Amino acid sequence: MIRKTILSLFLLFILAEYLFAQGTGDIGVVIERNSGSVVIVNTTSHQVVRRVEKLGNLSHATGVFSRDALYFFTFQRDGWINKIELLTGKVVAQKKAGDNAIGGAISQDGKYIGISNYQPGDIKILDSDNLEILKVIPALYTTKAGEQKQSRTVGLVDAPNHRFFFALMDAGEIWAVDTRTPDFPILHQWKEVGNYPYDALMTADGRYYITGFLKSNWVVRLDLWQLEEGPAKVSTIDPNLHLPKVPMYKVPHLSGWGIADGKAFTPMISEERLMAYDLKSWSPLQSVPTYGTVVFAVPRPDQREIWLSFAGPKNDTLQIIDVATQSSVKMLKLGKSISHIQFTPRGEAAYVSVRAKDKVVVLDAYTHQQITELSVQGPSGIFFTNRAHVIGL
Amino acid sequence: MRQVLILFLVCCLAPFVIAKGVIANKQPPRLSEASKARVLMTLREDCANCHGLYRLGGLGPALTPERLKVYPVEALALIIEHGRPGNFMPPWKDVLSKEEIDYLANYLLTVEPTPPEIQMRGEK
């Protein structure tokens, strides 16, 4: 009798496991900025699956996925990192690793988390398992007055051959750290690359690290195949197009820089245009006038279109640029504070957070028609699990 | 050049407004509820981009009453209105009315931001 009961319970357990087994390939995380929570969404059913609350200050929060796409690590303005298990919504580890953080990365082998801090100016490297802090790398530099200071750090990404790359905002430098060697040595320090780097990106093939500047009229590209050549500067000035400088109500984000058709479509500071650069020769091609100053330039995964969001009073509009003709094909008024655009892994749909309307709009990537909308409180960043397998994200 | 001019204006105004600032703090400009909502929406949706949702600073400096208390309310209103050229603080005069800007300056000086707490999870 007892043996029968145990056997039935065992079979029931196996059946339950089979029935409720879930993958994470079609889920993602949406930051609810104003309420210190995130929601986990399913991109097959286009539904909110669960909400994870009391995470702290999620202003400007971003994050990365573990390589098994089971965990999401938040990088928060208050310096906290929360490790969230996606299938249960449980916070399985947390750590305060700064006082004012701006972003982070996960190492190529998935073992380490890097967090980039404004305050104190450093990056910290943590064990991705339990979030123990393993190394603090202060972003030390010498000011023109000869004073030693710590710079705010930006644009931290993982790179091929176990590297972290990041830029020093106040120092105007780019550094590379080796994440394979236990002491995490600094391998490169390129100095005087430009004034006030504000963000950077790694191309999805892991070849180019591109940095934008607030106060220099150039963009810098590092070719990881030829690091000895150092950072290559290319001008942001278009001799053929003189647009007026306009107020910039929000600084562009580069993780979505439009890499498409062998070109980098780069947002310009205080100007309503993108500049297209040939990625390989790193030479300027031409400007693409835009509706406003661009915050995100996100290529559709097939790279035929680039979807743009804007700053300030024009942030209620999504503009779609056709890459082949480099012209505007659609303007969609979705509501105040369009703050992020993310395509589903195979690119059939786009999720757009419309923060002031408390909703995420799901659009068909090809017809541009609305599929549905999700009720999400103050949505900002959107992250899908396919990012777990892309270098630099 | 514009930056020097604005700095000059702020310096000229300072002696007059320091005393008045105290009074102004006590008597924030009267605004319609819709205008107040617009100001708070701008603070939450636009200012927060650089200064943080809880005004603790980011790309731009912190905007807490503690840090701002050295500034007269009129000086703050001037900076909001005209921006700080060269420092990426944009002018807000095309977005908010003069009264709304005065209200915002007053709000920044008097209302403390309260960041949400984090759920503690055992030993850190």
XYZ file of C-alpha atoms in Angstrom:
517
model
C 0.000 0.000 0.000
C 2.736 2.446 1.041
C 4.830 1.457 -1.928
C 1.858 2.082 -4.234
C 1.279 5.533 -2.735
C 4.931 6.471 -3.088
C 4.933 5.233 -6.680
C 1.786 7.241 -7.540
C 3.176 10.373 -5.922
C 6.375 9.929 -7.858
C 4.490 9.509 -11.143
C 2.341 12.545 -10.325
C 5.477 14.576 -9.698
C 6.981 13.529 -13.033
C 3.694 14.380 -14.802
C 3.495 17.777 -13.090
C 7.070 18.545 -14.027
C 6.287 17.641 -17.620
C 3.081 19.684 -17.700
C 4.523 22.786 -16.068
C 7.978 22.718 -17.665
C 8.880 26.120 -19.010
C 11.660 27.551 -21.092
C 12.947 31.109 -20.886
C 13.609 31.727 -24.576
C 10.439 33.726 -25.132
C 10.377 35.781 -21.977
C 11.842 39.093 -20.989
C 11.997 41.786 -18.355
C 10.428 45.248 -18.399
C 11.642 47.765 -15.813
C 8.831 49.564 -13.973
C 10.880 52.638 -13.224
C 8.536 54.563 -10.974
C 7.528 51.761 -8.634
C 10.835 49.956 -8.037
C 9.559 46.779 -9.675
C 9.967 44.776 -12.860
C 7.514 42.647 -14.801
C 8.370 39.457 -16.621
C 6.638 39.205 -19.991
C 6.050 36.383 -22.444
C 6.628 37.321 -26.080
C 4.677 34.362 -27.469
C 1.448 35.100 -25.615
C 2.250 38.841 -25.282
C 1.303 38.813 -21.630
C 2.688 39.953 -18.322
C 3.609 36.735 -16.491
C 4.615 38.078 -13.070
C 5.789 41.147 -11.196
C 8.848 41.364 -8.922
C 8.589 44.181 -6.377
C 10.605 46.120 -3.795
C 13.778 46.153 -5.835
C 14.766 49.719 -4.913
C 15.559 52.720 -7.122
C 15.103 51.603 -10.721
C 15.634 55.025 -12.245
C 17.678 54.372 -15.411
C 17.935 50.690 -14.445
C 19.362 48.243 -16.939
C 20.459 44.616 -16.747
C 21.995 41.482 -18.232
C 21.007 37.818 -18.381
C 22.949 34.805 -17.159
C 24.188 32.561 -19.959
C 21.507 29.958 -19.196
C 18.920 32.752 -19.537
C 17.413 31.778 -16.186
C 18.526 34.841 -14.227
C 18.377 38.589 -14.775
C 20.824 40.896 -13.005
C 19.610 44.464 -12.462
C 21.998 47.430 -12.446
C 20.295 50.119 -10.441
C 20.786 53.819 -9.839
C 21.140 53.122 -6.094
C 24.068 50.782 -6.784
C 22.128 47.616 -5.973
C 22.287 44.511 -8.113
C 19.365 42.111 -7.782
C 19.678 38.613 -9.246
C 16.167 37.541 -10.225
C 15.145 34.022 -11.194
C 12.884 34.512 -14.194
C 10.631 31.454 -13.817
C 9.700 32.169 -10.212
C 10.373 35.897 -9.811
C 12.471 35.193 -6.725
C 15.389 37.445 -5.833
C 18.104 34.848 -5.229
C 21.006 37.204 -4.483
C 21.530 40.920 -4.053
C 24.395 43.277 -3.378
C 25.037 46.988 -3.162
C 28.075 47.626 -5.333
C 28.033 51.405 -5.682
C 26.217 54.583 -4.661
C 25.213 55.685 -8.140
C 25.448 53.052 -10.865
C 24.885 53.511 -14.587
C 25.169 50.031 -16.127
C 26.971 46.744 -16.253
C 27.960 43.640 -18.142
C 28.384 39.887 -17.764
C 31.667 38.244 -18.721
C 31.961 36.078 -21.821
C 32.102 32.885 -19.721
C 29.212 34.035 -17.531
C 31.248 33.833 -14.332
C 31.503 37.530 -13.544
C 29.280 40.566 -13.348
C 30.795 43.983 -13.942
C 29.054 47.108 -12.643
C 29.872 50.597 -13.833
C 29.542 53.380 -11.244
C 29.298 57.140 -11.395
C 29.768 57.274 -7.630
C 32.318 56.181 -6.571
C 34.015 56.363 -9.983
C 34.946 52.745 -10.520
C 33.935 49.408 -11.901
C 33.440 46.440 -9.622
C 33.647 42.797 -10.603
C 31.370 40.353 -8.780
C 30.886 36.607 -8.722
C 27.763 35.995 -10.832
C 26.769 33.115 -8.574
C 26.492 34.837 -5.192
C 27.307 38.463 -6.129
C 30.335 38.595 -3.884
C 32.553 41.551 -4.812
C 35.856 40.151 -6.111
C 37.598 43.251 -7.394
C 37.275 47.029 -7.296
C 38.934 48.916 -10.140
C 38.956 52.652 -9.313
C 38.859 54.780 -12.467
C 41.811 56.890 -11.395
C 43.084 59.751 -13.501
C 45.106 62.919 -13.088
C 43.337 66.212 -13.721
C 45.003 69.074 -15.627
C 45.734 70.616 -12.217
C 47.691 67.490 -11.282
C 45.070 66.169 -8.872
C 44.267 62.432 -8.594
C 40.553 61.786 -9.004
C 38.124 58.972 -9.760
C 36.165 59.325 -12.971
C 32.569 58.321 -13.608
C 32.574 55.202 -15.794
C 30.282 54.454 -18.753
C 29.814 52.031 -21.632
C 30.885 48.867 -19.791
C 30.556 45.849 -22.102
C 31.968 42.362 -22.386
C 34.221 41.655 -25.349
C 35.800 38.612 -27.042
C 38.726 36.848 -25.369
C 37.375 37.526 -21.854
C 37.541 41.279 -21.739
C 35.559 44.108 -20.226
C 35.779 47.441 -22.070
C 34.611 50.727 -20.548
C 35.139 54.481 -20.851
C 36.052 57.090 -18.242
C 33.633 59.983 -18.596
C 35.615 62.638 -16.723
C 39.043 61.488 -17.878
C 38.289 60.898 -21.563
C 39.899 57.462 -21.587
C 38.994 53.908 -22.643
C 40.198 50.956 -20.582
C 40.177 47.199 -21.141
C 40.263 44.631 -18.333
C 41.131 40.935 -18.564
C 38.412 38.850 -16.876
C 40.191 35.517 -17.342
C 43.161 36.277 -15.088
C 42.189 36.030 -11.388
C 43.368 39.518 -10.450
C 41.483 41.164 -13.355
C 44.450 43.225 -14.616
C 43.989 46.370 -16.691
C 45.314 45.522 -20.164
C 44.897 48.814 -21.990
C 44.412 52.455 -21.073
C 43.888 54.636 -24.112
C 44.166 58.262 -23.039
C 42.870 61.515 -24.582
C 40.307 59.760 -26.744
C 37.778 62.612 -26.432
C 35.922 64.848 -23.996
C 33.132 63.344 -21.937
C 32.457 59.918 -23.379
C 28.811 59.288 -22.455
C 28.193 55.743 -23.674
C 29.675 53.037 -25.856
C 28.705 49.800 -27.546
C 30.197 46.548 -28.742
C 28.982 45.413 -32.160
C 27.188 42.070 -32.013
C 30.048 40.339 -33.854
C 32.399 41.433 -31.059
C 34.688 43.288 -33.436
C 34.191 47.012 -32.837
C 33.873 49.057 -29.649
C 32.370 52.443 -30.510
C 32.288 55.407 -28.133
C 30.312 58.655 -28.338
C 31.293 61.976 -26.744
C 29.349 64.879 -25.338
C 32.016 67.509 -25.919
C 34.108 66.300 -28.857
C 33.135 66.463 -32.505
C 34.029 62.886 -33.219
C 33.116 59.278 -32.590
C 35.771 56.711 -31.739
C 36.034 53.137 -32.979
C 38.354 50.488 -31.600
C 38.923 47.555 -33.955
C 39.462 44.513 -31.719
C 41.287 42.780 -34.539
C 43.859 45.567 -34.551
C 43.979 46.944 -31.051
C 47.551 48.129 -31.586
C 46.154 50.801 -33.891
C 44.238 52.270 -30.953
C 41.055 54.352 -31.074
C 40.247 55.789 -34.510
C 38.430 59.138 -34.520
C 35.898 60.084 -37.154
C 34.219 63.486 -37.372
C 30.563 64.066 -36.511
C 30.471 67.214 -38.658
C 28.693 66.837 -41.976
C 30.153 69.325 -44.482
C 27.076 68.915 -46.664
C 24.400 69.523 -44.047
C 24.311 72.321 -41.510
C 21.505 71.838 -39.031
C 20.910 74.221 -36.114
C 21.910 73.091 -32.632
C 18.787 72.331 -30.607
C 18.264 71.687 -26.884
C 19.022 68.100 -25.959
C 16.538 66.938 -23.345
C 18.042 63.476 -23.017
C 21.422 62.008 -23.910
C 21.404 59.226 -26.550
C 21.877 55.599 -25.538
C 24.291 53.649 -27.601
C 23.494 50.047 -26.849
C 20.911 50.341 -29.575
C 23.021 52.282 -32.035
C 21.754 51.343 -35.427
C 24.295 48.891 -36.769
C 22.767 47.912 -40.105
C 23.923 47.110 -43.630
C 27.600 47.437 -42.659
C 27.014 50.944 -41.323
C 26.743 52.562 -37.914
C 23.799 54.993 -37.787
C 24.897 57.221 -34.949
C 22.776 59.773 -33.035
C 24.257 63.263 -32.984
C 24.488 65.439 -29.886
C 22.042 68.405 -29.961
C 21.216 67.809 -33.629
C 18.201 66.230 -35.283
C 20.074 63.737 -37.413
C 21.848 60.413 -37.482
C 25.252 60.181 -39.101
C 25.980 57.034 -41.090
C 29.524 55.664 -40.963
C 31.000 52.813 -42.944
C 31.773 50.344 -40.178
C 34.743 48.727 -41.891
C 36.618 51.755 -43.289
C 35.332 53.984 -40.450
C 34.612 56.829 -42.808
C 31.590 59.156 -42.750
C 28.918 58.474 -45.362
C 26.016 60.890 -44.961
C 23.497 62.355 -42.543
C 19.968 61.069 -42.126
C 17.710 63.921 -40.889
C 15.378 62.835 -38.080
C 12.239 64.151 -36.371
C 14.065 65.044 -33.129
C 17.291 64.421 -31.225
C 17.616 60.630 -31.183
C 17.747 58.665 -27.908
C 17.549 55.094 -29.215
C 18.312 53.953 -32.782
C 17.330 50.299 -32.824
C 17.780 48.183 -35.940
C 15.115 45.593 -36.741
C 16.923 42.234 -36.570
C 16.849 41.894 -40.376
C 18.494 45.376 -40.436
C 16.159 46.685 -43.146
C 14.740 49.339 -40.802
C 15.950 51.437 -37.888
C 13.401 52.494 -35.287
C 14.028 55.757 -33.457
C 12.885 57.306 -30.189
C 13.402 60.943 -29.236
C 14.023 63.270 -26.321
C 11.869 65.904 -24.613
C 8.697 67.257 -26.210
C 9.125 64.953 -29.226
C 9.310 61.785 -27.141
C 5.729 60.813 -28.048
C 6.799 59.779 -31.553
C 8.412 56.665 -32.976
C 10.063 57.186 -36.354
C 11.005 54.374 -38.709
C 13.874 54.816 -41.162
C 14.287 52.596 -44.203
C 17.954 51.592 -44.356
C 18.034 51.000 -48.125
C 16.806 54.498 -49.012
C 17.836 56.175 -45.725
C 14.478 57.912 -45.623
C 11.645 58.117 -43.126
C 8.887 55.615 -43.839
C 6.616 55.979 -40.800
C 5.910 58.214 -37.823
C 3.849 56.686 -35.033
C 2.413 58.809 -32.214
C 2.231 56.340 -29.341
C 2.096 58.690 -26.353
C 4.336 60.689 -24.017
C 7.721 59.244 -22.992
C 8.492 56.507 -25.462
C 11.509 55.251 -23.600
C 12.716 51.981 -25.090
C 12.293 49.792 -28.146
C 13.148 46.096 -28.171
C 12.517 43.564 -30.918
C 11.535 39.991 -30.120
C 14.386 37.505 -30.744
C 13.450 36.638 -34.320
C 12.312 40.146 -35.042
C 8.617 39.663 -35.842
C 7.398 42.115 -33.215
C 8.665 45.144 -31.342
C 7.927 46.076 -27.740
C 7.846 49.811 -27.118
C 7.560 51.256 -23.609
C 5.337 54.336 -23.406
C 6.129 55.352 -19.865
C 3.712 58.178 -19.164
C 0.843 56.063 -20.512
C 1.717 53.094 -18.280
C 1.802 50.699 -21.191
C 4.044 48.657 -23.444
C 2.812 48.704 -27.022
C 3.486 45.583 -29.110
C 3.839 46.358 -32.813
C 4.078 44.099 -35.829
C 7.625 44.654 -37.055
C 6.635 44.666 -40.737
C 3.140 46.177 -40.985
C 3.827 48.530 -38.044
C 0.287 47.822 -36.823
C -0.400 47.396 -33.132
C -0.761 43.749 -32.104
C -1.692 44.446 -28.499
C -0.672 46.475 -25.486
C 0.422 45.421 -22.015
C -0.475 47.284 -18.864
C 2.856 48.050 -17.184
C 3.441 50.783 -14.571
C 5.899 53.436 -15.813
C 7.788 51.090 -18.172
C 11.335 51.987 -19.219
C 13.979 49.427 -20.257
C 12.884 46.227 -22.039
C 15.205 43.202 -22.169
C 14.566 39.842 -23.865
C 16.484 36.678 -23.019
C 18.123 36.381 -26.443
C 20.489 39.052 -25.107
C 21.987 36.286 -22.954
C 23.781 35.002 -26.034
C 24.938 38.210 -27.681
C 28.356 39.572 -26.810
C 28.276 43.149 -25.558
C 24.704 42.942 -24.209
C 29.378 84.117 -24.157
C 25.752 83.349 -23.279
C 26.971 81.381 -20.317
C 28.931 84.392 -19.038
C 25.853 86.579 -19.517
C 23.638 84.189 -17.535
C 26.241 83.903 -14.796
C 26.433 87.705 -14.690
C 22.638 87.932 -14.452
C 22.547 85.381 -11.651
C 25.278 87.234 -9.744
C 23.496 90.586 -10.184
C 20.235 89.141 -8.998
C 21.677 87.240 -6.076
C 21.727 90.053 -3.478
C 18.106 90.954 -4.267
C 16.742 87.485 -4.355
C 18.406 85.898 -1.347
C 16.073 87.728 0.979
C 13.124 87.422 -1.367
C 13.846 83.752 -1.906
C 12.812 82.944 1.625
C 9.497 84.679 1.106
C 9.060 83.050 -2.279
C 9.618 79.659 -0.690
C 6.723 80.245 1.586
C 4.486 81.496 -1.168
C 4.847 79.231 -4.164
C 3.209 80.542 -7.313
C -0.442 79.646 -7.626
C -1.025 77.237 -10.422
C -3.977 75.284 -11.729
C -4.003 71.607 -10.816
C -3.449 70.770 -14.483
C -0.334 72.963 -14.585
C 1.016 71.407 -11.385
C 0.501 67.966 -12.867
C 2.369 69.086 -15.993
C 5.301 70.310 -13.911
C 5.503 67.068 -11.953
C 5.178 65.064 -15.157
C 8.103 67.032 -16.658
C 10.140 66.459 -13.506
C 9.401 62.741 -13.592
C 9.664 62.155 -17.339
C 12.314 64.659 -18.460
C 14.422 66.106 -15.616
C 14.821 62.575 -14.227
C 16.690 61.525 -17.370
C 19.820 63.324 -16.189
C 19.172 64.131 -12.529
C 17.620 60.797 -11.526
C 14.046 59.956 -10.624
C 14.754 60.758 -6.977
C 16.952 63.729 -7.926
C 20.063 62.064 -6.554
C 22.101 62.980 -9.628
C 23.436 61.080 -12.618
C 24.802 62.838 -15.640
C 23.521 66.064 -14.076
C 23.972 67.018 -10.412
C 21.697 66.038 -7.517
C 18.650 68.309 -7.109
C 17.797 67.680 -3.474
C 16.718 70.550 -1.180
C 19.898 69.935 0.835
C 22.161 70.560 -2.153
C 20.099 73.365 -3.622
C 19.604 75.367 -0.442
C 22.497 77.703 -1.308
C 20.637 78.865 -4.410
C 17.954 81.554 -4.290
C 14.727 80.342 -5.874
C 14.959 82.992 -8.624
C 18.438 81.820 -9.581
C 17.155 78.247 -9.933
C 14.212 79.463 -11.996
C 16.625 81.341 -14.285
C 18.757 78.250 -14.812
C 15.678 76.132 -15.563
C 14.340 78.775 -17.924
C 17.522 79.399 -19.921
C 19.547 76.251 -19.287
C 23.298 76.217 -18.847
C 24.871 76.463 -22.296
C 27.983 74.349 -22.564
C 26.846 72.136 -19.712
C 24.010 70.331 -21.486
C 21.288 71.647 -19.212
C 18.699 72.590 -21.867
C 16.422 75.644 -21.583
C 12.902 74.701 -20.520
C 11.202 77.925 -21.528
C 9.708 76.275 -24.610
C 8.269 73.442 -22.525
C 7.040 75.133 -19.334
C 5.494 78.553 -18.704
C 7.220 81.115 -16.481
C 4.797 80.340 -13.649
C 5.376 76.623 -14.030
C 9.140 77.146 -13.915
C 8.793 79.220 -10.715
C 6.667 76.467 -9.205
C 9.251 73.840 -10.181
C 12.130 75.859 -8.668
C 10.159 76.172 -5.453
C 9.255 72.504 -5.463
C 12.913 71.447 -5.843
C 13.878 73.604 -2.876
C 11.165 72.401 -0.554
C 10.031 68.868 -1.385
C 12.267 66.003 -0.373
C 12.434 63.040 -2.803
C 11.876 59.648 -1.197
C 13.440 56.712 -3.005
C 11.703 53.341 -2.621
C 13.141 50.869 -0.170
C 14.736 47.654 -1.209
C 13.474 44.337 0.059
C 16.270 42.987 2.216
C 17.128 39.408 1.604
C 18.976 37.993 4.584
C 22.715 38.502 4.840
C 24.284 40.855 2.336
